[in-house]
Short mmCIF file of C-alpha atoms in Angstrom, two decimals:
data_model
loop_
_atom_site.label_atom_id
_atom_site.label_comp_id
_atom_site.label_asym_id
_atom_site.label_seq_id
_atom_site.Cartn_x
_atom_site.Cartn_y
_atom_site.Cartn_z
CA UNK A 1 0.00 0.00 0.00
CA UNK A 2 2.75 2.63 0.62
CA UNK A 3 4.00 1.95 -2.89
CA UNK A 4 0.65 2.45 -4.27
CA UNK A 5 0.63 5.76 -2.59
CA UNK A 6 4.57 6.93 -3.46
CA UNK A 7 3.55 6.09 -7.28
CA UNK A 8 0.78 8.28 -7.04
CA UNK A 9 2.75 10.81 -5.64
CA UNK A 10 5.02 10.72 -8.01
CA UNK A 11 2.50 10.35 -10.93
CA UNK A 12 0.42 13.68 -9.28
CA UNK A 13 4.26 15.49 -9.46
CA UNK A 14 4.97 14.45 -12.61
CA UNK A 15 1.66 15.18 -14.43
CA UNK A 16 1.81 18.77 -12.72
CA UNK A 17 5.26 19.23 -14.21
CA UNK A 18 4.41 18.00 -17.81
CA UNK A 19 1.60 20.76 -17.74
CA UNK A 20 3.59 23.43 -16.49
CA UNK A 21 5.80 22.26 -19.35
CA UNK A 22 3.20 22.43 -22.05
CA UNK A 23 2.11 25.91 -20.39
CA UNK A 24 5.68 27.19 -20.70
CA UNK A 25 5.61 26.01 -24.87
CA UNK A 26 2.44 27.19 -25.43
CA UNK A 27 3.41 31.07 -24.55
CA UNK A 28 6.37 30.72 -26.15
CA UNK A 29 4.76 29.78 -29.18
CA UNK A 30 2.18 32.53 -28.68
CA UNK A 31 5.45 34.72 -28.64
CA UNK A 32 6.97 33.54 -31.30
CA UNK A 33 3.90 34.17 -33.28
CA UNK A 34 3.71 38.11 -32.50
CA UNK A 35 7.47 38.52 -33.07
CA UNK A 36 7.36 36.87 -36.14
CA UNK A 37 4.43 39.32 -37.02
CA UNK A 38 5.86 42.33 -35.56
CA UNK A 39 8.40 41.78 -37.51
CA UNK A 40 7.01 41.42 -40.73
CA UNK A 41 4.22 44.61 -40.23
CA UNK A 42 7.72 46.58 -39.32
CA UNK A 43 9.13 45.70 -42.84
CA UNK A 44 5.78 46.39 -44.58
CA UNK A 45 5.67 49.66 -42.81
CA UNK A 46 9.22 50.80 -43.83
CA UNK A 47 8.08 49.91 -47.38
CA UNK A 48 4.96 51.74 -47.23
CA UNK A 49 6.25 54.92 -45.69
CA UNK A 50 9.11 55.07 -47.87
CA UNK A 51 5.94 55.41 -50.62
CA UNK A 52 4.06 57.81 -48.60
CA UNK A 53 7.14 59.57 -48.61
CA UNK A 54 8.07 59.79 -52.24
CA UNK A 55 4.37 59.71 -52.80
CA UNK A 56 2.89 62.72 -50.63
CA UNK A 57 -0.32 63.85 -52.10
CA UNK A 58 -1.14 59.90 -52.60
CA UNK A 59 -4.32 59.43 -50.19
CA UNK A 60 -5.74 55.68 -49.57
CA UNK A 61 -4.27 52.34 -49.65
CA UNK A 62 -0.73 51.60 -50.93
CA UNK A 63 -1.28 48.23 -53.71
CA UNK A 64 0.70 45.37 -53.00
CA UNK A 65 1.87 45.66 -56.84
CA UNK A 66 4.03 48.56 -55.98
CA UNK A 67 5.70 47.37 -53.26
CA UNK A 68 9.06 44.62 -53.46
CA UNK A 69 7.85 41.52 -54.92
CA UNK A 70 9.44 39.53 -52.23
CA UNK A 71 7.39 40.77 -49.85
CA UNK A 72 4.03 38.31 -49.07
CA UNK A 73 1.76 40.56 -47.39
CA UNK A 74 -0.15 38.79 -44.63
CA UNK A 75 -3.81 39.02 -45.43
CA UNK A 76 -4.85 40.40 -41.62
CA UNK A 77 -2.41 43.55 -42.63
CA UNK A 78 -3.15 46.58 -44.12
CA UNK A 79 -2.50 50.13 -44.85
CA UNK A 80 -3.77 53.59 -45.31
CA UNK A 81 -1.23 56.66 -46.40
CA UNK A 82 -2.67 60.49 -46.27
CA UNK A 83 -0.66 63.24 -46.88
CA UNK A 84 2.87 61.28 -46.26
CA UNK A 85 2.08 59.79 -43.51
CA UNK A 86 1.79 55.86 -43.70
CA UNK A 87 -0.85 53.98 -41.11
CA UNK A 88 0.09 49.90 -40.71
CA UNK A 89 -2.91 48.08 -39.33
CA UNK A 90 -3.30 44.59 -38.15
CA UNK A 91 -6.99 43.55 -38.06
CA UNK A 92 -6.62 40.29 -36.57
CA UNK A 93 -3.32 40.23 -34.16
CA UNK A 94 -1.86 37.68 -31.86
CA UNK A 95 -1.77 38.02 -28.92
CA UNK A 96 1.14 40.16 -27.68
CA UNK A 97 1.70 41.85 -30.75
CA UNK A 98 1.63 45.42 -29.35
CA UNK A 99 4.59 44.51 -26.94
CA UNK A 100 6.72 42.42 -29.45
CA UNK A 101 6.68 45.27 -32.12
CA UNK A 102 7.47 47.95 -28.95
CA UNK A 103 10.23 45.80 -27.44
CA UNK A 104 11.65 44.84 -30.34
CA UNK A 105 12.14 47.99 -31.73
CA UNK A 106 12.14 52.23 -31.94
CA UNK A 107 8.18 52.65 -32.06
CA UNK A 108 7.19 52.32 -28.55
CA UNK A 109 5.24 55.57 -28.50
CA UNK A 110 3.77 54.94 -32.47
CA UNK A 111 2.29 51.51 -31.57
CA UNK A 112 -0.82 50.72 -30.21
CA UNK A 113 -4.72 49.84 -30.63
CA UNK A 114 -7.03 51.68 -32.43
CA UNK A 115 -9.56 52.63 -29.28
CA UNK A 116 -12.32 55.14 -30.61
CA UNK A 117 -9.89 56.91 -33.20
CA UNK A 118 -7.14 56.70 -30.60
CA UNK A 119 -3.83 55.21 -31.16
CA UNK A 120 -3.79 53.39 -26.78
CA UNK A 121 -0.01 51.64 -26.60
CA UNK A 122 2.60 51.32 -23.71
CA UNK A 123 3.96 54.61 -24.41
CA UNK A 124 0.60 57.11 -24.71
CA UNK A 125 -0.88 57.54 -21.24
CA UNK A 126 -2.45 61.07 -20.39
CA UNK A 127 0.51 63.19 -20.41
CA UNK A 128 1.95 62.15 -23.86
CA UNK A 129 0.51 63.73 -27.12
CA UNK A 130 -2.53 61.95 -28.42
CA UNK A 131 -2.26 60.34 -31.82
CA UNK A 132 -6.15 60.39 -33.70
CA UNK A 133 -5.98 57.80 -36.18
CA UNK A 134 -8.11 57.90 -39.69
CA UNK A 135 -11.51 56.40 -39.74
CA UNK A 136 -10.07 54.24 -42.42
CA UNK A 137 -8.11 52.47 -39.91
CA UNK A 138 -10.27 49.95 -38.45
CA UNK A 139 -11.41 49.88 -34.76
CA UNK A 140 -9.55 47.23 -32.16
CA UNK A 141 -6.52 46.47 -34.47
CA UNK A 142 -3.16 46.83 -33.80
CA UNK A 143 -1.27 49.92 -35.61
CA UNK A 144 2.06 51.18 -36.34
CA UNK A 145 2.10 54.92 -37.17
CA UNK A 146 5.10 57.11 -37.83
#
């Protein structure tokens, strides 16, 4: 009988570890994920400002056909450009997107959620500048602005 009690012990241990295992995976792959996106919507958006740029009465969406041809857009990103200034949307993001883009880069205070019109990030509290985002740019998803 104490046997049968120091296996289930063990088993009870063991099982708890594996799932703290699989929990530990599971966000990394979740991380992963919004890296790997963040990293791709920051490419996009050098691509598209650099045509907002050259491009400054151009108001609307930037085509695909005039960016690199290397470049495979992921379908849940977007654009909108008005008056030089280039607007990078993701409509469906992973989770942790809005920290892997600010982390892993210089836009911590241009990245954020569109709340209401309002670009809401880790950088923009009440004392920082507020950044109103066009009403092309779809409510809830996750944008990079300049």
């Amino acid at each position: 009988m104490p046997l049968l009690i120091a296996l289930l012990v063990f088993f009870a241990f063991a099982a708890d570890y594996e799932g703290s295992v699989w929990i530990r995976l599971q966000n990394a792959r979740v991380s992963q994920e919004a890296n790997a996106m963040g990293d791709s919507m920051r490419v996009y958006r050098s691509y598209v400002q650099q045509y907002a740029t050259t491009n400054r009465g151009y108001i609307g969406q930037v085509p695909d056909s005039v960016l690199p041809t290397w470049y495979v857009r992921p379908t849940t990103v977007g654009n909108y450009v008005s008056s030089g200034t280039a607007y990078v949307y993701n409509t469906a993001p992973p989770q942790g997107l809005v920290a892997a883009i600010a982390t892993r880069s210089a836009y911590l205070a241009t990245v954020g959620t569109n709340v209401n019109g309002r670009l809401v990030g880790p950088a923009i509290g009440p004392t920082s500048t507020q950044v109103t985002l066009p009403a092309q740019v779809p409510q809830g998803s996750v944008v990079i602005t300049p």
